[in-house]
Amino acid sequence: MSEDTRPLPPGVTRRPVVRYTREGHLAPSEPDTVAIEEPLDIRISGDTLAITMRTPGADRFLVTGFLFAEGLIHSAEDLGALAHCGRPGEEGYGNIVEVTPAPGLVIDLEKVGATKRGTLTTASCGVCGRRSVDDLMASCTPVPPGPALAASVLARATEHLRTLQPNFARTGGVHAAAALDERGEVLAAFEDVGRHNAVDKVVGALLLQHGLRSARASRPSTSRATVLVVSGRVSFEIIQKATVARVPVVASVSAASALAIDLAERAGLTLATFVRDGRFNLYTHPERVREG
């Protein structure tokens, strides 16, 4: 079976492309594999909370992680039901998710803020409307010191990520995020066109499959997530999501913004950047990393 007729995995599709060659010629049009980007309308009891542009797939994890990061839920027990609206085959099916809170729980949509509710949250946005580190830290509890992480585990963190990016290998057009335990074992990993969406999917999986709970939950968290690995630049919203999820170490293939570094310092997170080829740079809380 040729590459052109081979079934594609979820999250990618084909479009025609004309390539300009090194020899100075325009090659004939041929199919190319590209990432899918579609809107997801997140609704709470019928009201639109946000619309995010994402790669379809793992929507249950994406929505759960998004609600958790925004402080609207504190554990999996806060979710009553979460399902796509409509019927398979109908136009738009799969792009609307309806969330029903657990019995007795009222989700306050105003917590998200007027800048996000009912508006488009793009694939690079994340925490639109957040104005400062002080605003965020007022609603987040700093991450406790926790056990020391071996430097060798941290140095190999992004190697795990590369093996978990099949859609990036095909398209070059998606980000990835993964959660590792202190031994470097992968707990959850996802790809998405949006950096913050990939992280939300990982956090949602930690909630639904690994016992993650916020500091405000009635029962303590049982999640073993120690490192959040991301494929792109570390920005403010990535650190925000790691802080809420109580993941003490963030590792990135790329750089970090100044605001992300400031928030990581305040939140008690260890931030490692340019984690590649067995090396990394530590910007905050290096005491959490031990040689070995």
PDB file of C-alpha atoms in Angstrom:
ATOM      1  CA  MET A   1       0.000   0.000   0.000  1.00  0.00           C
ATOM      2  CA  SER A   2       1.459   3.394  -1.001  1.00  0.00           C
ATOM      3  CA  GLU A   3       1.877   6.299   1.402  1.00  0.00           C
ATOM      4  CA  ASP A   4      -0.865   8.209  -0.455  1.00  0.00           C
ATOM      5  CA  THR A   5      -3.490   5.521   0.146  1.00  0.00           C
ATOM      6  CA  ARG A   6      -2.438   4.356   3.606  1.00  0.00           C
ATOM      7  CA  PRO A   7      -5.057   5.170   6.293  1.00  0.00           C
ATOM      8  CA  LEU A   8      -4.116   8.198   8.360  1.00  0.00           C
ATOM      9  CA  PRO A   9      -4.054   8.271  12.149  1.00  0.00           C
ATOM     10  CA  PRO A  10      -6.413  10.609  14.043  1.00  0.00           C
ATOM     11  CA  GLY A  11      -5.400  14.252  14.004  1.00  0.00           C
ATOM     12  CA  VAL A  12      -3.905  14.421  10.518  1.00  0.00           C
ATOM     13  CA  THR A  13      -5.250  14.734   6.986  1.00  0.00           C
ATOM     14  CA  ARG A  14      -3.971  15.319   3.456  1.00  0.00           C
ATOM     15  CA  ARG A  15      -3.857  18.430   1.273  1.00  0.00           C
ATOM     16  CA  PRO A  16      -2.233  18.979  -2.142  1.00  0.00           C
ATOM     17  CA  VAL A  17       1.137  20.716  -2.188  1.00  0.00           C
ATOM     18  CA  VAL A  18       3.474  22.041  -4.905  1.00  0.00           C
ATOM     19  CA  ARG A  19       7.127  22.001  -3.864  1.00  0.00           C
ATOM     20  CA  TYR A  20       9.899  24.235  -5.172  1.00  0.00           C
ATOM     21  CA  THR A  21      12.998  22.077  -5.534  1.00  0.00           C
ATOM     22  CA  ARG A  22      16.670  22.878  -4.993  1.00  0.00           C
ATOM     23  CA  GLU A  23      17.132  22.523  -8.718  1.00  0.00           C
ATOM     24  CA  GLY A  24      14.854  25.534  -9.227  1.00  0.00           C
ATOM     25  CA  HIS A  25      11.765  23.680 -10.469  1.00  0.00           C
ATOM     26  CA  LEU A  26       8.149  23.569  -9.350  1.00  0.00           C
ATOM     27  CA  ALA A  27       7.332  19.896  -8.848  1.00  0.00           C
ATOM     28  CA  PRO A  28       3.911  18.475  -9.785  1.00  0.00           C
ATOM     29  CA  SER A  29       1.224  18.690  -7.128  1.00  0.00           C
ATOM     30  CA  GLU A  30       1.161  15.779  -4.705  1.00  0.00           C
ATOM     31  CA  PRO A  31      -0.642  14.916  -1.445  1.00  0.00           C
ATOM     32  CA  ASP A  32       0.959  16.160   1.752  1.00  0.00           C
ATOM     33  CA  THR A  33       0.171  15.191   5.343  1.00  0.00           C
ATOM     34  CA  VAL A  34      -0.888  18.107   7.577  1.00  0.00           C
ATOM     35  CA  ALA A  35      -2.254  18.556  11.091  1.00  0.00           C
ATOM     36  CA  ILE A  36      -5.981  19.029  11.637  1.00  0.00           C
ATOM     37  CA  GLU A  37      -7.156  22.152  13.470  1.00  0.00           C
ATOM     38  CA  GLU A  38     -10.831  22.464  14.428  1.00  0.00           C
ATOM     39  CA  PRO A  39     -12.788  24.444  17.033  1.00  0.00           C
ATOM     40  CA  LEU A  40     -14.018  22.849  20.237  1.00  0.00           C
ATOM     41  CA  ASP A  41     -16.961  24.528  21.951  1.00  0.00           C
ATOM     42  CA  ILE A  42     -16.819  23.787  25.688  1.00  0.00           C
ATOM     43  CA  ARG A  43     -20.219  24.154  27.340  1.00  0.00           C
ATOM     44  CA  ILE A  44     -21.218  23.954  30.990  1.00  0.00           C
ATOM     45  CA  SER A  45     -24.875  22.993  31.460  1.00  0.00           C
ATOM     46  CA  GLY A  46     -25.715  24.503  28.075  1.00  0.00           C
ATOM     47  CA  ASP A  47     -23.696  27.729  28.359  1.00  0.00           C
ATOM     48  CA  THR A  48     -20.545  28.216  26.268  1.00  0.00           C
ATOM     49  CA  LEU A  49     -17.507  28.597  28.487  1.00  0.00           C
ATOM     50  CA  ALA A  50     -14.807  28.822  25.806  1.00  0.00           C
ATOM     51  CA  ILE A  51     -13.993  27.872  22.239  1.00  0.00           C
ATOM     52  CA  THR A  52     -10.501  26.575  21.620  1.00  0.00           C
ATOM     53  CA  MET A  53      -8.808  25.627  18.383  1.00  0.00           C
ATOM     54  CA  ARG A  54      -7.394  22.138  18.826  1.00  0.00           C
ATOM     55  CA  THR A  55      -6.435  18.899  17.159  1.00  0.00           C
ATOM     56  CA  PRO A  56      -9.442  16.556  17.528  1.00  0.00           C
ATOM     57  CA  GLY A  57      -8.866  13.601  19.802  1.00  0.00           C
ATOM     58  CA  ALA A  58      -8.674  13.144  23.580  1.00  0.00           C
ATOM     59  CA  ASP A  59     -11.313  15.866  23.955  1.00  0.00           C
ATOM     60  CA  ARG A  60     -12.426  14.404  27.290  1.00  0.00           C
ATOM     61  CA  PHE A  61      -8.930  14.895  28.673  1.00  0.00           C
ATOM     62  CA  LEU A  62      -8.615  18.343  27.083  1.00  0.00           C
ATOM     63  CA  VAL A  63     -11.834  19.651  28.626  1.00  0.00           C
ATOM     64  CA  THR A  64     -11.095  18.108  32.021  1.00  0.00           C
ATOM     65  CA  GLY A  65      -7.599  19.610  32.082  1.00  0.00           C
ATOM     66  CA  PHE A  66      -8.907  23.005  30.985  1.00  0.00           C
ATOM     67  CA  LEU A  67     -11.552  23.093  33.731  1.00  0.00           C
ATOM     68  CA  PHE A  68      -8.952  22.033  36.293  1.00  0.00           C
ATOM     69  CA  ALA A  69      -6.430  24.670  35.208  1.00  0.00           C
ATOM     70  CA  GLU A  70      -9.099  27.357  35.492  1.00  0.00           C
ATOM     71  CA  GLY A  71      -9.993  26.273  39.031  1.00  0.00           C
ATOM     72  CA  LEU A  72     -13.533  25.247  38.068  1.00  0.00           C
ATOM     73  CA  ILE A  73     -13.049  21.664  39.248  1.00  0.00           C
ATOM     74  CA  HIS A  74     -10.625  20.200  41.785  1.00  0.00           C
ATOM     75  CA  SER A  75     -10.804  16.474  41.075  1.00  0.00           C
ATOM     76  CA  ALA A  76     -12.424  13.929  38.764  1.00  0.00           C
ATOM     77  CA  GLU A  77     -15.243  13.577  41.302  1.00  0.00           C
ATOM     78  CA  ASP A  78     -16.426  17.086  40.370  1.00  0.00           C
ATOM     79  CA  LEU A  79     -17.459  15.863  36.900  1.00  0.00           C
ATOM     80  CA  GLY A  80     -20.915  14.369  36.489  1.00  0.00           C
ATOM     81  CA  ALA A  81     -20.953  13.808  32.728  1.00  0.00           C
ATOM     82  CA  LEU A  82     -18.882  14.922  29.750  1.00  0.00           C
ATOM     83  CA  ALA A  83     -19.949  14.058  26.219  1.00  0.00           C
ATOM     84  CA  HIS A  84     -19.984  15.308  22.634  1.00  0.00           C
ATOM     85  CA  CYS A  85     -23.260  16.860  21.545  1.00  0.00           C
ATOM     86  CA  GLY A  86     -25.274  15.569  18.590  1.00  0.00           C
ATOM     87  CA  ARG A  87     -25.023  12.309  16.721  1.00  0.00           C
ATOM     88  CA  PRO A  88     -22.183  10.786  14.697  1.00  0.00           C
ATOM     89  CA  GLY A  89     -22.464  11.857  11.070  1.00  0.00           C
ATOM     90  CA  GLU A  90     -24.232  15.132  11.812  1.00  0.00           C
ATOM     91  CA  GLU A  91     -22.535  18.370  10.757  1.00  0.00           C
ATOM     92  CA  GLY A  92     -20.333  19.683  13.544  1.00  0.00           C
ATOM     93  CA  TYR A  93     -20.484  16.483  15.560  1.00  0.00           C
ATOM     94  CA  GLY A  94     -17.408  16.115  17.698  1.00  0.00           C
ATOM     95  CA  ASN A  95     -16.760  19.854  18.011  1.00  0.00           C
ATOM     96  CA  ILE A  96     -19.095  20.582  20.942  1.00  0.00           C
ATOM     97  CA  VAL A  97     -18.614  19.098  24.401  1.00  0.00           C
ATOM     98  CA  GLU A  98     -21.279  19.399  27.072  1.00  0.00           C
ATOM     99  CA  VAL A  99     -20.146  19.210  30.694  1.00  0.00           C
ATOM    100  CA  THR A 100     -22.539  18.413  33.530  1.00  0.00           C
ATOM    101  CA  PRO A 101     -21.132  19.010  37.024  1.00  0.00           C
ATOM    102  CA  ALA A 102     -21.401  16.352  39.718  1.00  0.00           C
ATOM    103  CA  PRO A 103     -24.633  16.468  41.738  1.00  0.00           C
ATOM    104  CA  GLY A 104     -24.591  19.370  44.167  1.00  0.00           C
ATOM    105  CA  LEU A 105     -21.692  21.166  42.476  1.00  0.00           C
ATOM    106  CA  VAL A 106     -22.230  24.566  40.862  1.00  0.00           C
ATOM    107  CA  ILE A 107     -19.469  25.615  38.454  1.00  0.00           C
ATOM    108  CA  ASP A 108     -18.983  29.379  38.501  1.00  0.00           C
ATOM    109  CA  LEU A 109     -18.338  30.426  34.918  1.00  0.00           C
ATOM    110  CA  GLU A 110     -17.404  33.937  36.000  1.00  0.00           C
ATOM    111  CA  LYS A 111     -14.154  32.575  37.441  1.00  0.00           C
ATOM    112  CA  VAL A 112     -12.796  32.348  33.925  1.00  0.00           C
ATOM    113  CA  GLY A 113     -13.456  36.030  33.324  1.00  0.00           C
ATOM    114  CA  ALA A 114     -15.262  38.032  30.681  1.00  0.00           C
ATOM    115  CA  THR A 115     -12.237  38.029  28.373  1.00  0.00           C
ATOM    116  CA  LYS A 116     -12.477  34.283  27.848  1.00  0.00           C
ATOM    117  CA  ARG A 117     -16.108  33.291  28.286  1.00  0.00           C
ATOM    118  CA  GLY A 118     -17.898  32.808  25.002  1.00  0.00           C
ATOM    119  CA  THR A 119     -14.918  34.004  22.981  1.00  0.00           C
ATOM    120  CA  LEU A 120     -12.317  32.310  20.869  1.00  0.00           C
ATOM    121  CA  THR A 121      -9.308  30.972  22.732  1.00  0.00           C
ATOM    122  CA  THR A 122      -6.672  30.442  20.062  1.00  0.00           C
ATOM    123  CA  ALA A 123      -4.114  27.649  19.990  1.00  0.00           C
ATOM    124  CA  SER A 124      -1.460  29.975  21.440  1.00  0.00           C
ATOM    125  CA  CYS A 125      -3.542  31.832  23.994  1.00  0.00           C
ATOM    126  CA  GLY A 126      -3.993  29.871  27.206  1.00  0.00           C
ATOM    127  CA  VAL A 127      -4.567  32.396  29.960  1.00  0.00           C
ATOM    128  CA  CYS A 128      -6.064  35.376  28.131  1.00  0.00           C
ATOM    129  CA  GLY A 129      -7.109  37.992  30.661  1.00  0.00           C
ATOM    130  CA  ARG A 130      -4.523  37.129  33.322  1.00  0.00           C
ATOM    131  CA  ARG A 131      -2.759  40.378  34.146  1.00  0.00           C
ATOM    132  CA  SER A 132       0.117  39.549  36.449  1.00  0.00           C
ATOM    133  CA  VAL A 133       1.953  36.954  38.472  1.00  0.00           C
ATOM    134  CA  ASP A 134       0.383  38.426  41.609  1.00  0.00           C
ATOM    135  CA  ASP A 135      -3.121  37.827  40.235  1.00  0.00           C
ATOM    136  CA  LEU A 136      -2.325  34.198  39.562  1.00  0.00           C
ATOM    137  CA  MET A 137      -0.455  33.487  42.787  1.00  0.00           C
ATOM    138  CA  ALA A 138      -3.456  34.772  44.723  1.00  0.00           C
ATOM    139  CA  SER A 139      -5.369  31.739  43.461  1.00  0.00           C
ATOM    140  CA  CYS A 140      -2.528  29.175  43.443  1.00  0.00           C
ATOM    141  CA  THR A 141      -0.752  27.457  46.319  1.00  0.00           C
ATOM    142  CA  PRO A 142       3.027  27.192  45.817  1.00  0.00           C
ATOM    143  CA  VAL A 143       4.246  23.694  44.984  1.00  0.00           C
ATOM    144  CA  PRO A 144       5.935  21.958  47.974  1.00  0.00           C
ATOM    145  CA  PRO A 145       9.656  21.027  47.746  1.00  0.00           C
ATOM    146  CA  GLY A 146       9.062  17.326  47.115  1.00  0.00           C
ATOM    147  CA  PRO A 147      11.734  14.690  46.441  1.00  0.00           C
ATOM    148  CA  ALA A 148      14.926  15.505  44.561  1.00  0.00           C
ATOM    149  CA  LEU A 149      14.998  14.508  40.899  1.00  0.00           C
ATOM    150  CA  ALA A 150      18.061  12.848  39.374  1.00  0.00           C
ATOM    151  CA  ALA A 151      19.734  15.096  36.820  1.00  0.00           C
ATOM    152  CA  SER A 152      20.080  12.139  34.447  1.00  0.00           C
ATOM    153  CA  VAL A 153      16.291  11.643  34.443  1.00  0.00           C
ATOM    154  CA  LEU A 154      15.739  15.310  33.664  1.00  0.00           C
ATOM    155  CA  ALA A 155      18.378  15.280  30.920  1.00  0.00           C
ATOM    156  CA  ARG A 156      16.565  12.429  29.145  1.00  0.00           C
ATOM    157  CA  ALA A 157      13.075  13.891  29.555  1.00  0.00           C
ATOM    158  CA  THR A 158      12.729  15.261  26.043  1.00  0.00           C
ATOM    159  CA  GLU A 159      14.008  12.016  24.519  1.00  0.00           C
ATOM    160  CA  HIS A 160      10.807  10.400  25.760  1.00  0.00           C
ATOM    161  CA  LEU A 161       8.811  13.154  24.098  1.00  0.00           C
ATOM    162  CA  ARG A 162      10.372  12.594  20.674  1.00  0.00           C
ATOM    163  CA  THR A 163       9.250   8.964  20.680  1.00  0.00           C
ATOM    164  CA  LEU A 164       5.677  10.047  21.494  1.00  0.00           C
ATOM    165  CA  GLN A 165       5.139  12.435  18.558  1.00  0.00           C
ATOM    166  CA  PRO A 166       3.911  10.348  15.601  1.00  0.00           C
ATOM    167  CA  ASN A 167       1.844  13.209  14.183  1.00  0.00           C
ATOM    168  CA  PHE A 168       4.754  15.638  14.417  1.00  0.00           C
ATOM    169  CA  ALA A 169       6.885  13.131  12.532  1.00  0.00           C
ATOM    170  CA  ARG A 170       4.293  13.132   9.758  1.00  0.00           C
ATOM    171  CA  THR A 171       3.407  16.835   9.658  1.00  0.00           C
ATOM    172  CA  GLY A 172       5.933  18.930  11.608  1.00  0.00           C
ATOM    173  CA  GLY A 173       2.904  20.950  12.701  1.00  0.00           C
ATOM    174  CA  VAL A 174       1.936  19.919  16.241  1.00  0.00           C
ATOM    175  CA  HIS A 175       3.210  20.397  19.768  1.00  0.00           C
ATOM    176  CA  ALA A 176       3.465  17.699  22.427  1.00  0.00           C
ATOM    177  CA  ALA A 177       3.419  17.401  26.199  1.00  0.00           C
ATOM    178  CA  ALA A 178       4.029  14.510  28.571  1.00  0.00           C
ATOM    179  CA  ALA A 179       3.984  13.797  32.292  1.00  0.00           C
ATOM    180  CA  LEU A 180       6.766  11.658  33.775  1.00  0.00           C
ATOM    181  CA  ASP A 181       7.220  10.178  37.220  1.00  0.00           C
ATOM    182  CA  GLU A 182      10.448  10.631  39.197  1.00  0.00           C
ATOM    183  CA  ARG A 183      12.021   7.611  37.438  1.00  0.00           C
ATOM    184  CA  GLY A 184      11.266   9.068  34.002  1.00  0.00           C
ATOM    185  CA  GLU A 185       8.398   6.692  33.206  1.00  0.00           C
ATOM    186  CA  VAL A 186       5.687   8.200  30.993  1.00  0.00           C
ATOM    187  CA  LEU A 187       2.307   8.628  32.711  1.00  0.00           C
ATOM    188  CA  ALA A 188       0.513  10.506  29.913  1.00  0.00           C
ATOM    189  CA  ALA A 189       1.447  12.078  26.567  1.00  0.00           C
ATOM    190  CA  PHE A 190      -0.490  13.937  23.874  1.00  0.00           C
ATOM    191  CA  GLU A 191      -0.013  16.010  20.725  1.00  0.00           C
ATOM    192  CA  ASP A 192      -2.001  19.072  19.647  1.00  0.00           C
ATOM    193  CA  VAL A 193      -1.692  22.138  17.426  1.00  0.00           C
ATOM    194  CA  GLY A 194      -1.804  24.221  20.611  1.00  0.00           C
ATOM    195  CA  ARG A 195       0.867  24.032  23.284  1.00  0.00           C
ATOM    196  CA  HIS A 196      -1.579  24.689  26.084  1.00  0.00           C
ATOM    197  CA  ASN A 197      -4.049  22.172  24.638  1.00  0.00           C
ATOM    198  CA  ALA A 198      -1.425  19.429  24.737  1.00  0.00           C
ATOM    199  CA  VAL A 199      -0.761  20.270  28.383  1.00  0.00           C
ATOM    200  CA  ASP A 200      -4.484  20.326  29.192  1.00  0.00           C
ATOM    201  CA  LYS A 201      -4.835  16.849  27.694  1.00  0.00           C
ATOM    202  CA  VAL A 202      -1.995  15.578  29.863  1.00  0.00           C
ATOM    203  CA  VAL A 203      -3.443  17.173  33.008  1.00  0.00           C
ATOM    204  CA  GLY A 204      -6.889  15.821  32.202  1.00  0.00           C
ATOM    205  CA  ALA A 205      -5.460  12.317  31.886  1.00  0.00           C
ATOM    206  CA  LEU A 206      -3.722  12.727  35.247  1.00  0.00           C
ATOM    207  CA  LEU A 207      -7.072  13.652  36.807  1.00  0.00           C
ATOM    208  CA  LEU A 208      -9.102  10.872  35.230  1.00  0.00           C
ATOM    209  CA  GLN A 209      -6.505   8.091  35.299  1.00  0.00           C
ATOM    210  CA  HIS A 210      -3.862   8.886  37.930  1.00  0.00           C
ATOM    211  CA  GLY A 211      -5.688  10.444  40.882  1.00  0.00           C
ATOM    212  CA  LEU A 212      -4.562  14.055  40.455  1.00  0.00           C
ATOM    213  CA  ARG A 213      -6.420  16.486  42.725  1.00  0.00           C
ATOM    214  CA  SER A 214      -5.835  20.156  43.449  1.00  0.00           C
ATOM    215  CA  ALA A 215      -4.611  21.508  46.770  1.00  0.00           C
ATOM    216  CA  ARG A 216      -8.235  22.511  47.497  1.00  0.00           C
ATOM    217  CA  ALA A 217      -9.718  19.049  46.969  1.00  0.00           C
ATOM    218  CA  SER A 218     -11.252  17.207  49.902  1.00  0.00           C
ATOM    219  CA  ARG A 219      -8.816  14.301  49.475  1.00  0.00           C
ATOM    220  CA  PRO A 220      -5.079  14.470  48.733  1.00  0.00           C
ATOM    221  CA  SER A 221      -3.693  13.812  45.282  1.00  0.00           C
ATOM    222  CA  THR A 222      -2.236  10.403  44.470  1.00  0.00           C
ATOM    223  CA  SER A 223      -0.640  11.461  41.185  1.00  0.00           C
ATOM    224  CA  ARG A 224       3.034  10.532  40.732  1.00  0.00           C
ATOM    225  CA  ALA A 225       3.604  13.191  38.069  1.00  0.00           C
ATOM    226  CA  THR A 226       6.990  14.808  38.712  1.00  0.00           C
ATOM    227  CA  VAL A 227       8.013  16.317  35.365  1.00  0.00           C
ATOM    228  CA  LEU A 228       5.901  18.107  32.755  1.00  0.00           C
ATOM    229  CA  VAL A 229       7.739  17.955  29.421  1.00  0.00           C
ATOM    230  CA  VAL A 230       6.781  20.321  26.597  1.00  0.00           C
ATOM    231  CA  SER A 231       8.009  20.506  23.031  1.00  0.00           C
ATOM    232  CA  GLY A 232       7.954  24.265  22.559  1.00  0.00           C
ATOM    233  CA  ARG A 233       8.658  27.533  24.307  1.00  0.00           C
ATOM    234  CA  VAL A 234       7.672  27.726  27.986  1.00  0.00           C
ATOM    235  CA  SER A 235       5.324  30.643  28.434  1.00  0.00           C
ATOM    236  CA  PHE A 236       3.296  31.952  31.347  1.00  0.00           C
ATOM    237  CA  GLU A 237       0.318  29.650  30.799  1.00  0.00           C
ATOM    238  CA  ILE A 238       2.436  26.493  30.764  1.00  0.00           C
ATOM    239  CA  ILE A 239       3.823  27.308  34.219  1.00  0.00           C
ATOM    240  CA  GLN A 240       0.336  28.243  35.393  1.00  0.00           C
ATOM    241  CA  LYS A 241      -1.034  24.852  34.398  1.00  0.00           C
ATOM    242  CA  ALA A 242       1.893  23.003  35.988  1.00  0.00           C
ATOM    243  CA  THR A 243       1.406  24.970  39.214  1.00  0.00           C
ATOM    244  CA  VAL A 244      -2.276  24.121  39.470  1.00  0.00           C
ATOM    245  CA  ALA A 245      -1.506  20.466  38.673  1.00  0.00           C
ATOM    246  CA  ARG A 246       1.195  20.378  41.408  1.00  0.00           C
ATOM    247  CA  VAL A 247       3.836  19.103  38.967  1.00  0.00           C
ATOM    248  CA  PRO A 248       7.113  20.354  40.475  1.00  0.00           C
ATOM    249  CA  VAL A 249       9.399  20.262  37.410  1.00  0.00           C
ATOM    250  CA  VAL A 250       8.832  21.689  33.923  1.00  0.00           C
ATOM    251  CA  ALA A 251      11.231  20.650  31.157  1.00  0.00           C
ATOM    252  CA  SER A 252      11.274  22.141  27.675  1.00  0.00           C
ATOM    253  CA  VAL A 253      13.131  21.516  24.448  1.00  0.00           C
ATOM    254  CA  SER A 254      13.152  25.270  23.883  1.00  0.00           C
ATOM    255  CA  ALA A 255      13.429  28.538  25.808  1.00  0.00           C
ATOM    256  CA  ALA A 256      11.276  30.196  28.473  1.00  0.00           C
ATOM    257  CA  SER A 257       9.890  33.707  28.680  1.00  0.00           C
ATOM    258  CA  ALA A 258      10.899  36.080  31.485  1.00  0.00           C
ATOM    259  CA  LEU A 259       7.368  36.028  32.908  1.00  0.00           C
ATOM    260  CA  ALA A 260       7.349  32.218  32.919  1.00  0.00           C
ATOM    261  CA  ILE A 261      10.620  32.239  34.878  1.00  0.00           C
ATOM    262  CA  ASP A 262       9.249  34.766  37.372  1.00  0.00           C
ATOM    263  CA  LEU A 263       6.111  32.698  37.925  1.00  0.00           C
ATOM    264  CA  ALA A 264       8.083  29.450  38.303  1.00  0.00           C
ATOM    265  CA  GLU A 265      10.252  31.092  40.957  1.00  0.00           C
ATOM    266  CA  ARG A 266       7.229  32.348  42.888  1.00  0.00           C
ATOM    267  CA  ALA A 267       5.330  29.082  42.507  1.00  0.00           C
ATOM    268  CA  GLY A 268       8.171  26.862  43.714  1.00  0.00           C
ATOM    269  CA  LEU A 269       8.645  25.088  40.354  1.00  0.00           C
ATOM    270  CA  THR A 270      11.934  23.920  38.920  1.00  0.00           C
ATOM    271  CA  LEU A 271      12.183  25.168  35.342  1.00  0.00           C
ATOM    272  CA  ALA A 272      14.618  23.490  32.936  1.00  0.00           C
ATOM    273  CA  THR A 273      15.009  24.722  29.353  1.00  0.00           C
ATOM    274  CA  PHE A 274      16.930  23.559  26.279  1.00  0.00           C
ATOM    275  CA  VAL A 275      16.705  20.010  27.591  1.00  0.00           C
ATOM    276  CA  ARG A 276      18.409  18.201  24.750  1.00  0.00           C
ATOM    277  CA  ASP A 277      21.513  16.142  23.979  1.00  0.00           C
ATOM    278  CA  GLY A 278      21.948  15.264  27.655  1.00  0.00           C
ATOM    279  CA  ARG A 279      22.107  18.911  28.788  1.00  0.00           C
ATOM    280  CA  PHE A 280      19.754  21.478  30.292  1.00  0.00           C
ATOM    281  CA  ASN A 281      19.619  24.963  31.841  1.00  0.00           C
ATOM    282  CA  LEU A 282      18.021  25.474  35.254  1.00  0.00           C
ATOM    283  CA  TYR A 283      16.415  28.856  35.882  1.00  0.00           C
ATOM    284  CA  THR A 284      14.548  28.262  39.137  1.00  0.00           C
ATOM    285  CA  HIS A 285      14.805  26.065  42.228  1.00  0.00           C
ATOM    286  CA  PRO A 286      17.891  24.033  41.245  1.00  0.00           C
ATOM    287  CA  GLU A 287      17.877  22.481  44.733  1.00  0.00           C
ATOM    288  CA  ARG A 288      15.259  20.019  43.510  1.00  0.00           C
ATOM    289  CA  VAL A 289      17.728  18.439  41.059  1.00  0.00           C
ATOM    290  CA  ARG A 290      20.512  16.177  42.340  1.00  0.00           C
ATOM    291  CA  GLU A 291      23.506  14.808  40.457  1.00  0.00           C
ATOM    292  CA  GLY A 292      23.173  11.246  39.287  1.00  0.00           C
TER     293      GLY A 292
END
